[in-house]
């Protein structure tokens, strides 16, 4: 199986991921040029965030997915299929943060300056990824027959419920992510190189994700006590972001540059 | 650094085109991007470093695209089996 075979069997999922990465890359490049930040470390951070992000998203998927038969993991074909399986968004974010920490340790670059003006890349990539999910039939919503309900004619190869109306939670999340990206961009233009934009993103997405989890119907995600894994991470993200926002605004009032 | 970046960028494109199921191209292209970005700082090698950076970025994009397509394709084959 080579690239030419794959191009004949092209699926919208991979295309949407790549479109998202390209769009967010262009957005980030525009932002660093606007704020006169050197592009040398931008490309390094971009590469690390993609690499570590994919790794983190995969590792969290392996941790929370209860359907993996670990006794068969030594079988080559089964192991390959597990590696090629799903991803968890929050794992990607945690991986990206580790990637930035790694970049700071190795290159001693001003990671904070890049994150503060490029944080909008994250919701943009995520929005396109969710459109890919919608087209691929994964991460689907609860049964629903109202306006915009989606009906998948087949199980799409991944066990999607066939022939029933589902809430288009992927599209709703995509729209909300783009909305968050717009608000963050306005905040960056207002506050400049400040971590206010990062805190605002954590706060807004944490709340959105916590609520949207109730509209999800796919069962391949872990849960603990009353909430799913993503809801627990959302609670931590909202609390940490609220503290960060408070500290940033307090520093701003005292005239300290964040 | 510039030469290494260019070599890694080309290798990652070849890997993406002919062995898309193996994510080795993602690792090669990331190392290529780092070396290319750092290599731009040396004025004599800046041109080659930029070429290496561009090749590595293309290699990374292709690696992700074909890896994702490969995953979807194998999922489809498994379902139809």
PDB file of C-alpha atoms in Angstrom, chain B residues 74-81:
ATOM      1  CA  UNK B  74      -7.269  -0.233   6.812  1.00  0.00           C
ATOM      2  CA  UNK B  75     -10.348   0.438   8.984  1.00  0.00           C
ATOM      3  CA  UNK B  76     -12.469   0.194   5.830  1.00  0.00           C
ATOM      4  CA  UNK B  77     -10.766  -3.022   4.701  1.00  0.00           C
ATOM      5  CA  UNK B  78     -11.275  -4.577   8.137  1.00  0.00           C
ATOM      6  CA  UNK B  79     -14.952  -3.626   8.091  1.00  0.00           C
ATOM      7  CA  UNK B  80     -15.512  -5.060   4.646  1.00  0.00           C
ATOM      8  CA  UNK B  81     -13.730  -8.307   5.534  1.00  0.00           C
TER       9      UNK B  81
END
